């Protein structure tokens, strides 16, 4: 039985006890998947799973409080679920987790750069090979070259928390160091250049809040301080200062919480590399507190606790 | 809003380096400011009246006072505007004295800075809300930590005032350092004779619960409602059964135990009562020397004890008590004289500390009041006193004066002459500090009537020669070197913070200075208060003090507690955190980080989880405000908006001016 | 002293009421001369110190931000500075990637009795900011980028 068939079977069995299961279906073209709700057995046939299933479906969980929900997760997505459980933002008892080992998902921007997407009629991923058909022509590409940047450094391809697992666990295939090398390279540029870089990026920001809305850990929802007057952290102007401030608020609020799912950056219509902020914070938290978010549902996030003597913090005694 | 700004000259303290008139003039440009003026002394009665008049005349609903630090006069001005009908929290202060006029002389810059500080205060005030305190009940029991003379005095005064007192003492008897002294200056009256009756009073007072061999383990709660866990260390003797007959120590075969009470002069038994006048008069075992503990067998004391009080299995006991206030009176410790090797302390038996010498002078001490050279038991002839051992010495990080050493040395020189009429005392000193009533006269008597030879200069070294100790030093008045062949050298060791003082301060949440002495609320005006409501100081834990000052502070601390407890209910500071229930998503991160357990989980009407602050428990630290990502929990009077307004007042206007 | 000549820079201080604010008062009472650039915001505790206030100030035109509280273990509220220490250290290490010079931010501990130390801290930090010069201005950078794109 294929991995997808196993998953369908698992959902079929569990569905009578659930209000709904969140999965992916094929979108409006071969390289898009769309999240959808499985509410009755007939819906199960629409379920898909392949490298186009980029969305972190755990993002929907906090909005479905009070319901008994099933959710299909990849390895990275499962960290979000763990984090939500840890922060008591969802109740473990009311969630059924269908886990899928993952070998990487596609990055649409990279795909777009590789082939002319307007004429694509079929897309098929087989192991490490991506087969793209445009008209009569079929080209083969290496998945490694087209996968999302986060997959390059993926450490957790297998779900960390699940009730059902479809398919055999896979070996981690990412190189964890890669992501930090990129940040290091950026930090090695002169500070004036970094300043100008972000001014340029933030100038392009259209303050659409797609990053926030896609973030599974932005649980404030209607009460985001980006929109509020009390407290009044930001004005509603779309100047660079306000937009930059918003991104840094978003990042700082995720310090020690972000599971690096990358939904913020994926959702950004302007392709602003906002994940860099969160990646950096995760590496700081790892260095300082030897802590990784979304791994242990019983751990306490490092900024909600302290040690009387902090061995890793050089106190500025001057 | 209608804001009035009052800029204080503070005589010339501010006006000397700040153009206060133009600060007031410039303030009129800030939003909502309808009135601004300068006053010579805003805190004076006419100054306060001017504020009150202006509030009425100009219908002000907020006041900014630009003057000294709010730590100085915030309460003064809060009361003043309250009398004019405003809520006390509708006041903001701009600190233009400590933070401006006193730290720089550039009038132009100071004036600009002062104006900006006023701007900040105005912007904050525009977002202030009237706040009203809540009241809560208090537990009218006071805990006194430390049973030296300061703690004893505080305990007795509180108890006489009708309060229940718990007196905790680390050692097995109260009495502290004073109990170890032979005589006291400047009257040369017997220390035990004046302290003893007070100790007995403590034991007999119906309102005092005495807990000896005990230490504070943990402190929770806040003024009026502290919860303190006290650890009674195992003494292996049941105090309820022990009658203090002393049979156990008479029969104890381990006779070489360290005699702590006698400062290591002589030895004692492993089970002992530290001194004859001990309160409570109960035996305790020192397990380090007890044969039962070190070798596993003996048990003599248990056999001879007529009441069966000895219990080798005894464990530490924890007891939690509820108190409304705490008086810390933990005293001091002595400088380790072996640190200054040039004096030979610890190396030569005939070099002793002043407190060891005090025990030698005492009739109830190990030598029965006879001064003897520890090396051979002979009477000394030449006795050298070295002052400032561990005081006024930057090189060993003890730059402060211990205050009482000059006086006790003079006393010891006098007593030496009384004990040994043929002796000659030498005192090497830096300066004589004798600023108390009859103190200087006393020192003079030591010199003039008792023939003590005072040498102004420091001792460079002490070395043994032919069975004597050669003390080499400078006589700076004569401009010569001098050497004395001494039989006994007494080091006037300075005072240090008691060991464990910083740890106790942390438990009590009070501050301490770099030497470990506890920090008073204000060096002049709040000498026995601390910055933590309900915690008071008495005696040398705050800094070295002689007996009269310690007793005075003990009484002062007691008076503060009695005043505090004169009310049945206390008012809580209304500047506490508050949850905006509409914004709260119920993640309860705030509950997790609150150090006081002041936030509870509630169920809202729609069944969702929310956080709620317990007003009287919240202490107003604001940790929760930063924990909450959506700003749902705000610390009143220090809300995000208030702080952001201050930041904006400083930064945005700056940016506009510089880059517009 | 270079700090005292010429124009001031904008330095914002966030101080705990119980320790460093008192330390600054102590320095004032002792008449310890200090550079005048610093403006102090009084907080009840460094536990109230949202690291985002630092970012807000630095993005709004401040040239430097200094946070000072009670020495660890010496918090009036027992735990405030423990949380602050973690939050501020994370911020300090985070700033480089944000394009904000981390040298423009510092945190330290000064007690109410340490007037002299406060003088040293203010003087050293002000000197540091003057060495760095005025903070870059967003509008200027945007202009630069626009010019570069056109050219």
mmCIF file with all atom_site columns, N, CA, C and O in Angstrom, chain B residues 69 71 74 95 99 102-103 109 113 116 120 506 531-532 619 621 626-627 638 640 650 654 658, chain C residues 4 6-7 10 17-18 21 25 28 31 33-34 38-40 42 47-48 73-74 76-78 87:
data_model
loop_
_atom_site.group_PDB
_atom_site.id
_atom_site.type_symbol
_atom_site.label_atom_id
_atom_site.label_alt_id
_atom_site.label_comp_id
_atom_site.label_asym_id
_atom_site.label_entity_id
_atom_site.label_seq_id
_atom_site.pdbx_PDB_ins_code
_atom_site.Cartn_x
_atom_site.Cartn_y
_atom_site.Cartn_z
_atom_site.occupancy
_atom_site.B_iso_or_equiv
_atom_site.pdbx_formal_charge
_atom_site.auth_seq_id
_atom_site.auth_comp_id
_atom_site.auth_asym_id
_atom_site.auth_atom_id
_atom_site.pdbx_PDB_model_num
ATOM 1   N N  . UNK B 1 69  ? 14.705 64.129 42.531 1.00 0.00 ? 69  UNK B N  1
ATOM 2   C CA . UNK B 1 69  ? 14.340 62.763 42.167 1.00 0.00 ? 69  UNK B CA 1
ATOM 3   C C  . UNK B 1 69  ? 12.979 62.385 42.747 1.00 0.00 ? 69  UNK B C  1
ATOM 4   O O  . UNK B 1 69  ? 12.671 62.730 43.891 1.00 0.00 ? 69  UNK B O  1
ATOM 5   N N  . UNK B 1 71  ? 12.305 59.683 43.805 1.00 0.00 ? 71  UNK B N  1
ATOM 6   C CA . UNK B 1 71  ? 12.604 58.857 44.974 1.00 0.00 ? 71  UNK B CA 1
ATOM 7   C C  . UNK B 1 71  ? 12.660 59.717 46.229 1.00 0.00 ? 71  UNK B C  1
ATOM 8   O O  . UNK B 1 71  ? 12.589 59.217 47.342 1.00 0.00 ? 71  UNK B O  1
ATOM 9   N N  . UNK B 1 74  ? 8.347  62.274 45.494 1.00 0.00 ? 74  UNK B N  1
ATOM 10  C CA . UNK B 1 74  ? 7.136  61.896 44.777 1.00 0.00 ? 74  UNK B CA 1
ATOM 11  C C  . UNK B 1 74  ? 5.933  61.881 45.722 1.00 0.00 ? 74  UNK B C  1
ATOM 12  O O  . UNK B 1 74  ? 4.864  62.389 45.398 1.00 0.00 ? 74  UNK B O  1
ATOM 13  N N  . UNK B 1 95  ? 13.143 64.642 36.827 1.00 0.00 ? 95  UNK B N  1
ATOM 14  C CA . UNK B 1 95  ? 14.271 64.711 37.767 1.00 0.00 ? 95  UNK B CA 1
ATOM 15  C C  . UNK B 1 95  ? 15.368 65.604 37.185 1.00 0.00 ? 95  UNK B C  1
ATOM 16  O O  . UNK B 1 95  ? 16.278 65.137 36.514 1.00 0.00 ? 95  UNK B O  1
ATOM 17  N N  . UNK B 1 99  ? 19.642 64.227 38.203 1.00 0.00 ? 99  UNK B N  1
ATOM 18  C CA . UNK B 1 99  ? 20.000 63.746 36.871 1.00 0.00 ? 99  UNK B CA 1
ATOM 19  C C  . UNK B 1 99  ? 20.421 64.855 35.911 1.00 0.00 ? 99  UNK B C  1
ATOM 20  O O  . UNK B 1 99  ? 20.757 64.583 34.776 1.00 0.00 ? 99  UNK B O  1
ATOM 21  N N  . UNK B 1 102 ? 23.004 68.634 38.959 1.00 0.00 ? 102 UNK B N  1
ATOM 22  C CA . UNK B 1 102 ? 24.120 68.260 39.824 1.00 0.00 ? 102 UNK B CA 1
ATOM 23  C C  . UNK B 1 102 ? 25.236 67.498 39.097 1.00 0.00 ? 102 UNK B C  1
ATOM 24  O O  . UNK B 1 102 ? 26.245 67.178 39.685 1.00 0.00 ? 102 UNK B O  1
ATOM 25  N N  . UNK B 1 103 ? 24.991 67.124 37.844 1.00 0.00 ? 103 UNK B N  1
ATOM 26  C CA . UNK B 1 103 ? 26.008 66.286 37.198 1.00 0.00 ? 103 UNK B CA 1
ATOM 27  C C  . UNK B 1 103 ? 26.680 66.968 36.014 1.00 0.00 ? 103 UNK B C  1
ATOM 28  O O  . UNK B 1 103 ? 27.515 66.368 35.341 1.00 0.00 ? 103 UNK B O  1
ATOM 29  N N  . UNK B 1 109 ? 23.132 73.151 27.843 1.00 0.00 ? 109 UNK B N  1
ATOM 30  C CA . UNK B 1 109 ? 22.779 71.730 27.690 1.00 0.00 ? 109 UNK B CA 1
ATOM 31  C C  . UNK B 1 109 ? 21.834 71.273 28.793 1.00 0.00 ? 109 UNK B C  1
ATOM 32  O O  . UNK B 1 109 ? 20.896 70.514 28.553 1.00 0.00 ? 109 UNK B O  1
ATOM 33  N N  . UNK B 1 113 ? 18.200 69.741 28.290 1.00 0.00 ? 113 UNK B N  1
ATOM 34  C CA . UNK B 1 113 ? 17.898 68.411 28.835 1.00 0.00 ? 113 UNK B CA 1
ATOM 35  C C  . UNK B 1 113 ? 16.688 68.484 29.773 1.00 0.00 ? 113 UNK B C  1
ATOM 36  O O  . UNK B 1 113 ? 15.789 67.645 29.717 1.00 0.00 ? 113 UNK B O  1
ATOM 37  N N  . UNK B 1 116 ? 13.531 68.688 27.887 1.00 0.00 ? 116 UNK B N  1
ATOM 38  C CA . UNK B 1 116 ? 13.155 67.395 27.321 1.00 0.00 ? 116 UNK B CA 1
ATOM 39  C C  . UNK B 1 116 ? 12.596 66.446 28.381 1.00 0.00 ? 116 UNK B C  1
ATOM 40  O O  . UNK B 1 116 ? 11.672 65.680 28.121 1.00 0.00 ? 116 UNK B O  1
ATOM 41  N N  . UNK B 1 120 ? 9.002  64.599 28.314 1.00 0.00 ? 120 UNK B N  1
ATOM 42  C CA . UNK B 1 120 ? 8.752  63.177 28.589 1.00 0.00 ? 120 UNK B CA 1
ATOM 43  C C  . UNK B 1 120 ? 7.665  63.009 29.648 1.00 0.00 ? 120 UNK B C  1
ATOM 44  O O  . UNK B 1 120 ? 6.751  62.201 29.506 1.00 0.00 ? 120 UNK B O  1
ATOM 45  N N  . UNK B 1 506 ? 18.791 38.601 49.829 1.00 0.00 ? 506 UNK B N  1
ATOM 46  C CA . UNK B 1 506 ? 18.101 38.126 48.627 1.00 0.00 ? 506 UNK B CA 1
ATOM 47  C C  . UNK B 1 506 ? 16.765 37.491 48.986 1.00 0.00 ? 506 UNK B C  1
ATOM 48  O O  . UNK B 1 506 ? 15.772 37.672 48.289 1.00 0.00 ? 506 UNK B O  1
ATOM 49  N N  . UNK B 1 531 ? 13.961 49.425 51.068 1.00 0.00 ? 531 UNK B N  1
ATOM 50  C CA . UNK B 1 531 ? 13.095 49.710 49.927 1.00 0.00 ? 531 UNK B CA 1
ATOM 51  C C  . UNK B 1 531 ? 12.015 48.660 49.757 1.00 0.00 ? 531 UNK B C  1
ATOM 52  O O  . UNK B 1 531 ? 11.215 48.736 48.840 1.00 0.00 ? 531 UNK B O  1
ATOM 53  N N  . UNK B 1 532 ? 12.030 47.645 50.610 1.00 0.00 ? 532 UNK B N  1
ATOM 54  C CA . UNK B 1 532 ? 10.972 46.653 50.561 1.00 0.00 ? 532 UNK B CA 1
ATOM 55  C C  . UNK B 1 532 ? 10.028 46.909 51.723 1.00 0.00 ? 532 UNK B C  1
ATOM 56  O O  . UNK B 1 532 ? 10.455 46.870 52.888 1.00 0.00 ? 532 UNK B O  1
ATOM 57  N N  . UNK B 1 619 ? 2.715  42.851 42.949 1.00 0.00 ? 619 UNK B N  1
ATOM 58  C CA . UNK B 1 619 ? 3.669  43.815 43.491 1.00 0.00 ? 619 UNK B CA 1
ATOM 59  C C  . UNK B 1 619 ? 4.069  44.878 42.470 1.00 0.00 ? 619 UNK B C  1
ATOM 60  O O  . UNK B 1 619 ? 4.819  45.791 42.787 1.00 0.00 ? 619 UNK B O  1
ATOM 61  N N  . UNK B 1 621 ? 5.791  44.533 39.351 1.00 0.00 ? 621 UNK B N  1
ATOM 62  C CA . UNK B 1 621 ? 7.117  44.472 38.715 1.00 0.00 ? 621 UNK B CA 1
ATOM 63  C C  . UNK B 1 621 ? 7.038  44.595 37.205 1.00 0.00 ? 621 UNK B C  1
ATOM 64  O O  . UNK B 1 621 ? 7.954  45.099 36.570 1.00 0.00 ? 621 UNK B O  1
ATOM 65  N N  . UNK B 1 626 ? 5.719  42.137 29.824 1.00 0.00 ? 626 UNK B N  1
ATOM 66  C CA . UNK B 1 626 ? 6.666  41.840 28.753 1.00 0.00 ? 626 UNK B CA 1
ATOM 67  C C  . UNK B 1 626 ? 6.439  40.418 28.231 1.00 0.00 ? 626 UNK B C  1
ATOM 68  O O  . UNK B 1 626 ? 6.700  40.123 27.063 1.00 0.00 ? 626 UNK B O  1
ATOM 69  N N  . UNK B 1 627 ? 5.940  39.552 29.090 1.00 0.00 ? 627 UNK B N  1
ATOM 70  C CA . UNK B 1 627 ? 5.697  38.173 28.680 1.00 0.00 ? 627 UNK B CA 1
ATOM 71  C C  . UNK B 1 627 ? 4.556  38.093 27.672 1.00 0.00 ? 627 UNK B C  1
ATOM 72  O O  . UNK B 1 627 ? 4.568  37.269 26.772 1.00 0.00 ? 627 UNK B O  1
ATOM 73  N N  . UNK B 1 638 ? 2.727  52.170 34.363 1.00 0.00 ? 638 UNK B N  1
ATOM 74  C CA . UNK B 1 638 ? 3.890  51.916 33.508 1.00 0.00 ? 638 UNK B CA 1
ATOM 75  C C  . UNK B 1 638 ? 3.430  51.082 32.316 1.00 0.00 ? 638 UNK B C  1
ATOM 76  O O  . UNK B 1 638 ? 3.982  50.034 32.025 1.00 0.00 ? 638 UNK B O  1
ATOM 77  N N  . UNK B 1 640 ? 2.585  50.008 28.362 1.00 0.00 ? 640 UNK B N  1
ATOM 78  C CA . UNK B 1 640 ? 3.334  50.107 27.111 1.00 0.00 ? 640 UNK B CA 1
ATOM 79  C C  . UNK B 1 640 ? 3.176  51.506 26.537 1.00 0.00 ? 640 UNK B C  1
ATOM 80  O O  . UNK B 1 640 ? 4.153  52.138 26.121 1.00 0.00 ? 640 UNK B O  1
ATOM 81  N N  . UNK B 1 650 ? 11.280 61.441 23.360 1.00 0.00 ? 650 UNK B N  1
ATOM 82  C CA . UNK B 1 650 ? 12.727 61.623 23.295 1.00 0.00 ? 650 UNK B CA 1
ATOM 83  C C  . UNK B 1 650 ? 13.258 61.477 21.884 1.00 0.00 ? 650 UNK B C  1
ATOM 84  O O  . UNK B 1 650 ? 14.113 62.235 21.449 1.00 0.00 ? 650 UNK B O  1
ATOM 85  N N  . UNK B 1 654 ? 13.507 64.391 18.481 1.00 0.00 ? 654 UNK B N  1
ATOM 86  C CA . UNK B 1 654 ? 14.938 64.520 18.204 1.00 0.00 ? 654 UNK B CA 1
ATOM 87  C C  . UNK B 1 654 ? 15.203 64.332 16.711 1.00 0.00 ? 654 UNK B C  1
ATOM 88  O O  . UNK B 1 654 ? 15.927 65.073 16.075 1.00 0.00 ? 654 UNK B O  1
ATOM 89  N N  . UNK B 1 658 ? 16.637 67.067 14.035 1.00 0.00 ? 658 UNK B N  1
ATOM 90  C CA . UNK B 1 658 ? 17.927 66.865 13.405 1.00 0.00 ? 658 UNK B CA 1
ATOM 91  C C  . UNK B 1 658 ? 17.840 66.554 11.916 1.00 0.00 ? 658 UNK B C  1
ATOM 92  O O  . UNK B 1 658 ? 18.795 66.753 11.199 1.00 0.00 ? 658 UNK B O  1
ATOM 93  N N  . UNK C 2 4   ? 32.179 65.620 25.659 1.00 0.00 ? 4   UNK C N  1
ATOM 94  C CA . UNK C 2 4   ? 31.594 66.873 26.086 1.00 0.00 ? 4   UNK C CA 1
ATOM 95  C C  . UNK C 2 4   ? 31.643 67.955 25.004 1.00 0.00 ? 4   UNK C C  1
ATOM 96  O O  . UNK C 2 4   ? 30.911 68.924 25.074 1.00 0.00 ? 4   UNK C O  1
ATOM 97  N N  . UNK C 2 6   ? 31.125 69.679 21.362 1.00 0.00 ? 6   UNK C N  1
ATOM 98  C CA . UNK C 2 6   ? 30.220 69.596 20.231 1.00 0.00 ? 6   UNK C CA 1
ATOM 99  C C  . UNK C 2 6   ? 28.840 69.155 20.625 1.00 0.00 ? 6   UNK C C  1
ATOM 100 O O  . UNK C 2 6   ? 28.442 69.232 21.779 1.00 0.00 ? 6   UNK C O  1
ATOM 101 N N  . UNK C 2 7   ? 28.119 68.636 19.643 1.00 0.00 ? 7   UNK C N  1
ATOM 102 C CA . UNK C 2 7   ? 26.706 68.402 19.892 1.00 0.00 ? 7   UNK C CA 1
ATOM 103 C C  . UNK C 2 7   ? 26.459 67.066 20.579 1.00 0.00 ? 7   UNK C C  1
ATOM 104 O O  . UNK C 2 7   ? 27.260 66.149 20.517 1.00 0.00 ? 7   UNK C O  1
ATOM 105 N N  . UNK C 2 10  ? 21.735 61.255 20.902 1.00 0.00 ? 10  UNK C N  1
ATOM 106 C CA . UNK C 2 10  ? 20.539 60.857 21.637 1.00 0.00 ? 10  UNK C CA 1
ATOM 107 C C  . UNK C 2 10  ? 20.751 59.498 22.305 1.00 0.00 ? 10  UNK C C  1
ATOM 108 O O  . UNK C 2 10  ? 20.874 58.494 21.611 1.00 0.00 ? 10  UNK C O  1
ATOM 109 N N  . UNK C 2 17  ? 13.858 51.451 38.988 1.00 0.00 ? 17  UNK C N  1
ATOM 110 C CA . UNK C 2 17  ? 13.626 52.444 40.033 1.00 0.00 ? 17  UNK C CA 1
ATOM 111 C C  . UNK C 2 17  ? 14.412 52.150 41.306 1.00 0.00 ? 17  UNK C C  1
ATOM 112 O O  . UNK C 2 17  ? 14.867 53.045 41.987 1.00 0.00 ? 17  UNK C O  1
ATOM 113 N N  . UNK C 2 18  ? 14.550 50.849 41.623 1.00 0.00 ? 18  UNK C N  1
ATOM 114 C CA . UNK C 2 18  ? 15.092 50.478 42.934 1.00 0.00 ? 18  UNK C CA 1
ATOM 115 C C  . UNK C 2 18  ? 16.605 50.512 42.987 1.00 0.00 ? 18  UNK C C  1
ATOM 116 O O  . UNK C 2 18  ? 17.178 50.645 44.056 1.00 0.00 ? 18  UNK C O  1
ATOM 117 N N  . UNK C 2 21  ? 18.285 53.641 39.003 1.00 0.00 ? 21  UNK C N  1
ATOM 118 C CA . UNK C 2 21  ? 17.749 55.003 39.086 1.00 0.00 ? 21  UNK C CA 1
ATOM 119 C C  . UNK C 2 21  ? 18.264 55.658 40.379 1.00 0.00 ? 21  UNK C C  1
ATOM 120 O O  . UNK C 2 21  ? 18.676 56.815 40.387 1.00 0.00 ? 21  UNK C O  1
ATOM 121 N N  . UNK C 2 25  ? 20.780 58.756 41.067 1.00 0.00 ? 25  UNK C N  1
ATOM 122 C CA . UNK C 2 25  ? 20.534 59.793 42.083 1.00 0.00 ? 25  UNK C CA 1
ATOM 123 C C  . UNK C 2 25  ? 21.754 59.952 42.984 1.00 0.00 ? 25  UNK C C  1
ATOM 124 O O  . UNK C 2 25  ? 22.174 61.074 43.291 1.00 0.00 ? 25  UNK C O  1
ATOM 125 N N  . UNK C 2 28  ? 24.322 61.832 41.405 1.00 0.00 ? 28  UNK C N  1
ATOM 126 C CA . UNK C 2 28  ? 23.964 63.248 41.374 1.00 0.00 ? 28  UNK C CA 1
ATOM 127 C C  . UNK C 2 28  ? 24.221 63.925 42.706 1.00 0.00 ? 28  UNK C C  1
ATOM 128 O O  . UNK C 2 28  ? 24.830 64.998 42.762 1.00 0.00 ? 28  UNK C O  1
ATOM 129 N N  . UNK C 2 31  ? 27.571 64.789 43.181 1.00 0.00 ? 31  UNK C N  1
ATOM 130 C CA . UNK C 2 31  ? 28.041 65.732 42.164 1.00 0.00 ? 31  UNK C CA 1
ATOM 131 C C  . UNK C 2 31  ? 29.105 65.116 41.248 1.00 0.00 ? 31  UNK C C  1
ATOM 132 O O  . UNK C 2 31  ? 30.102 65.746 40.931 1.00 0.00 ? 31  UNK C O  1
ATOM 133 N N  . UNK C 2 33  ? 30.371 64.447 37.899 1.00 0.00 ? 33  UNK C N  1
ATOM 134 C CA . UNK C 2 33  ? 30.150 64.987 36.554 1.00 0.00 ? 33  UNK C CA 1
ATOM 135 C C  . UNK C 2 33  ? 29.904 63.879 35.544 1.00 0.00 ? 33  UNK C C  1
ATOM 136 O O  . UNK C 2 33  ? 30.609 62.876 35.536 1.00 0.00 ? 33  UNK C O  1
ATOM 137 N N  . UNK C 2 34  ? 28.883 64.081 34.712 1.00 0.00 ? 34  UNK C N  1
ATOM 138 C CA . UNK C 2 34  ? 28.586 63.090 33.693 1.00 0.00 ? 34  UNK C CA 1
ATOM 139 C C  . UNK C 2 34  ? 28.251 63.786 32.377 1.00 0.00 ? 34  UNK C C  1
ATOM 140 O O  . UNK C 2 34  ? 27.774 64.907 32.385 1.00 0.00 ? 34  UNK C O  1
ATOM 141 N N  . UNK C 2 38  ? 22.509 61.521 27.977 1.00 0.00 ? 38  UNK C N  1
ATOM 142 C CA . UNK C 2 38  ? 21.562 60.505 28.427 1.00 0.00 ? 38  UNK C CA 1
ATOM 143 C C  . UNK C 2 38  ? 20.259 61.084 28.973 1.00 0.00 ? 38  UNK C C  1
ATOM 144 O O  . UNK C 2 38  ? 20.270 62.044 29.738 1.00 0.00 ? 38  UNK C O  1
ATOM 145 N N  . UNK C 2 39  ? 19.141 60.485 28.551 1.00 0.00 ? 39  UNK C N  1
ATOM 146 C CA . UNK C 2 39  ? 17.819 60.805 29.125 1.00 0.00 ? 39  UNK C CA 1
ATOM 147 C C  . UNK C 2 39  ? 17.287 59.523 29.736 1.00 0.00 ? 39  UNK C C  1
ATOM 148 O O  . UNK C 2 39  ? 17.276 58.484 29.058 1.00 0.00 ? 39  UNK C O  1
ATOM 149 N N  . UNK C 2 40  ? 16.805 59.611 30.959 1.00 0.00 ? 40  UNK C N  1
ATOM 150 C CA . UNK C 2 40  ? 16.452 58.389 31.679 1.00 0.00 ? 40  UNK C CA 1
ATOM 151 C C  . UNK C 2 40  ? 14.950 58.169 31.755 1.00 0.00 ? 40  UNK C C  1
ATOM 152 O O  . UNK C 2 40  ? 14.195 59.058 32.164 1.00 0.00 ? 40  UNK C O  1
ATOM 153 N N  . UNK C 2 42  ? 12.233 55.983 33.715 1.00 0.00 ? 42  UNK C N  1
ATOM 154 C CA . UNK C 2 42  ? 12.184 55.206 34.951 1.00 0.00 ? 42  UNK C CA 1
ATOM 155 C C  . UNK C 2 42  ? 11.225 54.035 34.807 1.00 0.00 ? 42  UNK C C  1
ATOM 156 O O  . UNK C 2 42  ? 10.079 54.203 34.419 1.00 0.00 ? 42  UNK C O  1
ATOM 157 N N  . UNK C 2 47  ? 12.431 43.830 34.896 1.00 0.00 ? 47  UNK C N  1
ATOM 158 C CA . UNK C 2 47  ? 11.459 42.832 34.444 1.00 0.00 ? 47  UNK C CA 1
ATOM 159 C C  . UNK C 2 47  ? 10.387 43.467 33.560 1.00 0.00 ? 47  UNK C C  1
ATOM 160 O O  . UNK C 2 47  ? 9.750  42.799 32.760 1.00 0.00 ? 47  UNK C O  1
ATOM 161 N N  . UNK C 2 48  ? 10.182 44.762 33.705 1.00 0.00 ? 48  UNK C N  1
ATOM 162 C CA . UNK C 2 48  ? 9.220  45.497 32.880 1.00 0.00 ? 48  UNK C CA 1
ATOM 163 C C  . UNK C 2 48  ? 9.833  45.864 31.531 1.00 0.00 ? 48  UNK C C  1
ATOM 164 O O  . UNK C 2 48  ? 9.145  46.348 30.645 1.00 0.00 ? 48  UNK C O  1
ATOM 165 N N  . UNK C 2 73  ? 20.250 38.493 41.521 1.00 0.00 ? 73  UNK C N  1
ATOM 166 C CA . UNK C 2 73  ? 19.987 38.050 42.899 1.00 0.00 ? 73  UNK C CA 1
ATOM 167 C C  . UNK C 2 73  ? 19.520 39.196 43.793 1.00 0.00 ? 73  UNK C C  1
ATOM 168 O O  . UNK C 2 73  ? 19.141 38.985 44.929 1.00 0.00 ? 73  UNK C O  1
ATOM 169 N N  . UNK C 2 74  ? 19.605 40.436 43.285 1.00 0.00 ? 74  UNK C N  1
ATOM 170 C CA . UNK C 2 74  ? 19.321 41.567 44.147 1.00 0.00 ? 74  UNK C CA 1
ATOM 171 C C  . UNK C 2 74  ? 18.058 42.298 43.694 1.00 0.00 ? 74  UNK C C  1
ATOM 172 O O  . UNK C 2 74  ? 17.931 43.489 43.887 1.00 0.00 ? 74  UNK C O  1
ATOM 173 N N  . UNK C 2 76  ? 14.386 43.692 43.578 1.00 0.00 ? 76  UNK C N  1
ATOM 174 C CA . UNK C 2 76  ? 13.340 44.055 44.534 1.00 0.00 ? 76  UNK C CA 1
ATOM 175 C C  . UNK C 2 76  ? 12.155 43.100 44.421 1.00 0.00 ? 76  UNK C C  1
ATOM 176 O O  . UNK C 2 76  ? 11.437 42.859 45.376 1.00 0.00 ? 76  UNK C O  1
ATOM 177 N N  . UNK C 2 77  ? 11.932 42.601 43.229 1.00 0.00 ? 77  UNK C N  1
ATOM 178 C CA . UNK C 2 77  ? 10.815 41.680 42.996 1.00 0.00 ? 77  UNK C CA 1
ATOM 179 C C  . UNK C 2 77  ? 11.330 40.248 42.846 1.00 0.00 ? 77  UNK C C  1
ATOM 180 O O  . UNK C 2 77  ? 10.674 39.406 42.246 1.00 0.00 ? 77  UNK C O  1
ATOM 181 N N  . UNK C 2 78  ? 12.508 40.031 43.307 1.00 0.00 ? 78  UNK C N  1
ATOM 182 C CA . UNK C 2 78  ? 13.226 38.757 43.358 1.00 0.00 ? 78  UNK C CA 1
ATOM 183 C C  . UNK C 2 78  ? 13.590 38.139 42.003 1.00 0.00 ? 78  UNK C C  1
ATOM 184 O O  . UNK C 2 78  ? 14.643 37.538 41.886 1.00 0.00 ? 78  UNK C O  1
ATOM 185 N N  . UNK C 2 87  ? 16.202 38.101 28.324 1.00 0.00 ? 87  UNK C N  1
ATOM 186 C CA . UNK C 2 87  ? 15.598 38.844 27.223 1.00 0.00 ? 87  UNK C CA 1
ATOM 187 C C  . UNK C 2 87  ? 16.618 39.781 26.576 1.00 0.00 ? 87  UNK C C  1
ATOM 188 O O  . UNK C 2 87  ? 16.693 39.894 25.349 1.00 0.00 ? 87  UNK C O  1
#
